[in-house]
Coordinates of C-alpha atoms in Angstrom, one line a residue:
X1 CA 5.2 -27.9 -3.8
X2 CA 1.7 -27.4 -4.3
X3 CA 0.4 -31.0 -4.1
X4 CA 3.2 -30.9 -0.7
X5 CA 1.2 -28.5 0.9
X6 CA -2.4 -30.0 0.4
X7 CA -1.3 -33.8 1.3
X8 CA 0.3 -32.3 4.4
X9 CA -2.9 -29.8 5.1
X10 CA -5.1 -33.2 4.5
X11 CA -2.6 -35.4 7.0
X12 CA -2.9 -32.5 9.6
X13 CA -7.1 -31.2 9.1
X14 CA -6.8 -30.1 12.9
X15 CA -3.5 -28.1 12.6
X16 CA -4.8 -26.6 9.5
X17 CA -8.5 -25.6 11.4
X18 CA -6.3 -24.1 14.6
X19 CA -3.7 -22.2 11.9
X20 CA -7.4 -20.6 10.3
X21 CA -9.1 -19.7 13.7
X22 CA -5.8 -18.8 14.9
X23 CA -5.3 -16.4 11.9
X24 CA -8.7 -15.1 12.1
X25 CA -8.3 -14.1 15.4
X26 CA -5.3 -12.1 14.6
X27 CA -6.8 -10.6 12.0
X28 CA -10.0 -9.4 14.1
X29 CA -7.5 -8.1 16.8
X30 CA -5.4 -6.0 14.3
X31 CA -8.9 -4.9 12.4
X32 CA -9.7 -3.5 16.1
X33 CA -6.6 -2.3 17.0
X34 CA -5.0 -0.4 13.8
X35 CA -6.7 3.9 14.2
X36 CA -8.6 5.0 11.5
X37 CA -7.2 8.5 10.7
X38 CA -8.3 9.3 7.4
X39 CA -11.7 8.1 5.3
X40 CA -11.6 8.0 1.8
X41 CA -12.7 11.2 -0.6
X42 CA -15.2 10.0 -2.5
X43 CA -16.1 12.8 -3.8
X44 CA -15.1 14.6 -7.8
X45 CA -11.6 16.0 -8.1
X46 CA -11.3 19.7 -7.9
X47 CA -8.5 22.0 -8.6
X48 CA -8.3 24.8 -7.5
X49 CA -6.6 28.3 -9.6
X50 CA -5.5 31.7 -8.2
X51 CA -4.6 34.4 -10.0
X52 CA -3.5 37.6 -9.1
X53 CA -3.2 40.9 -10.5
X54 CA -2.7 43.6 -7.8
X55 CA -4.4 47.0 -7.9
X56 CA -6.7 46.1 -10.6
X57 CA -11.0 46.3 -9.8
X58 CA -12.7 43.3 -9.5
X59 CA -14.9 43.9 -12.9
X60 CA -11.7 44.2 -15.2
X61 CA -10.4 41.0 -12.8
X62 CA -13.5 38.9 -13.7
X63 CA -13.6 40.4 -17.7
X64 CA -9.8 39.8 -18.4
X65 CA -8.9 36.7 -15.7
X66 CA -11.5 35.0 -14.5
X67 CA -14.1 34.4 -17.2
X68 CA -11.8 33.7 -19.5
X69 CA -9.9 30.8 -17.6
X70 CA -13.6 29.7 -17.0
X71 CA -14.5 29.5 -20.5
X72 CA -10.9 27.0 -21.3
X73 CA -11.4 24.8 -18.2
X74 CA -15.0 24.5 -19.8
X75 CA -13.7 23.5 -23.2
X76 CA -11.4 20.4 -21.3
X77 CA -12.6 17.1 -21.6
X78 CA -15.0 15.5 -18.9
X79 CA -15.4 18.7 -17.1
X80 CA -18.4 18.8 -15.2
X81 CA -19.0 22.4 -13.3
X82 CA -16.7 25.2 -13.7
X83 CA -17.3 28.2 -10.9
X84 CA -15.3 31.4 -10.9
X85 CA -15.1 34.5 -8.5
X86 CA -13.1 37.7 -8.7
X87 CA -12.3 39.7 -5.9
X88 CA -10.1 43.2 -6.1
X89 CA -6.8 41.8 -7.7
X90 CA -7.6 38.3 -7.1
X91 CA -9.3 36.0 -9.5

């Protein structure tokens, strides 16, 4: 089917050069045509972890909560940067 293809292609050099240009034109118009709604995140991936425990001060939040699941996300493999912050209740 293969060798079909390329003897016909080599019979028909000006059918195959309009088919390319033709195709290339096509090609620019839907490259002009198709919005760009989104670019790509290039940028680490984060994940993000709330906790709550209501009623409780912000001290005993970061002692008990927050630097606790600081120090396991730290002991993951190919972590980078672990950041934590306690608020009142909220870790």
């Amino acid at each position: 089917m293969v060798a079909r293809l390329v003897g016909l292609s080599a019979r028909h050099p000006l059918f195959v050069l309009f088919l390319a240009v033709g195709l290339g034109f096509g090609g620019w118009l839907a490259l002009n045509r198709i919005p760009l709604d989104a670019l790509p995140d290039l940028s680490d991936t984060q994940v993000i972890l709330t906790t709550e425990w209501p009623g409780r001060s912000p001290e005993l939040v970061e002692q008990q909560l927050t630097a606790r699941l600081s120090a396991a996300f730290l002991s993951a493999p190919k972590v980078r940067a672990v950041r934590g912050q306690s608020f009142f209740g909220v870790s």
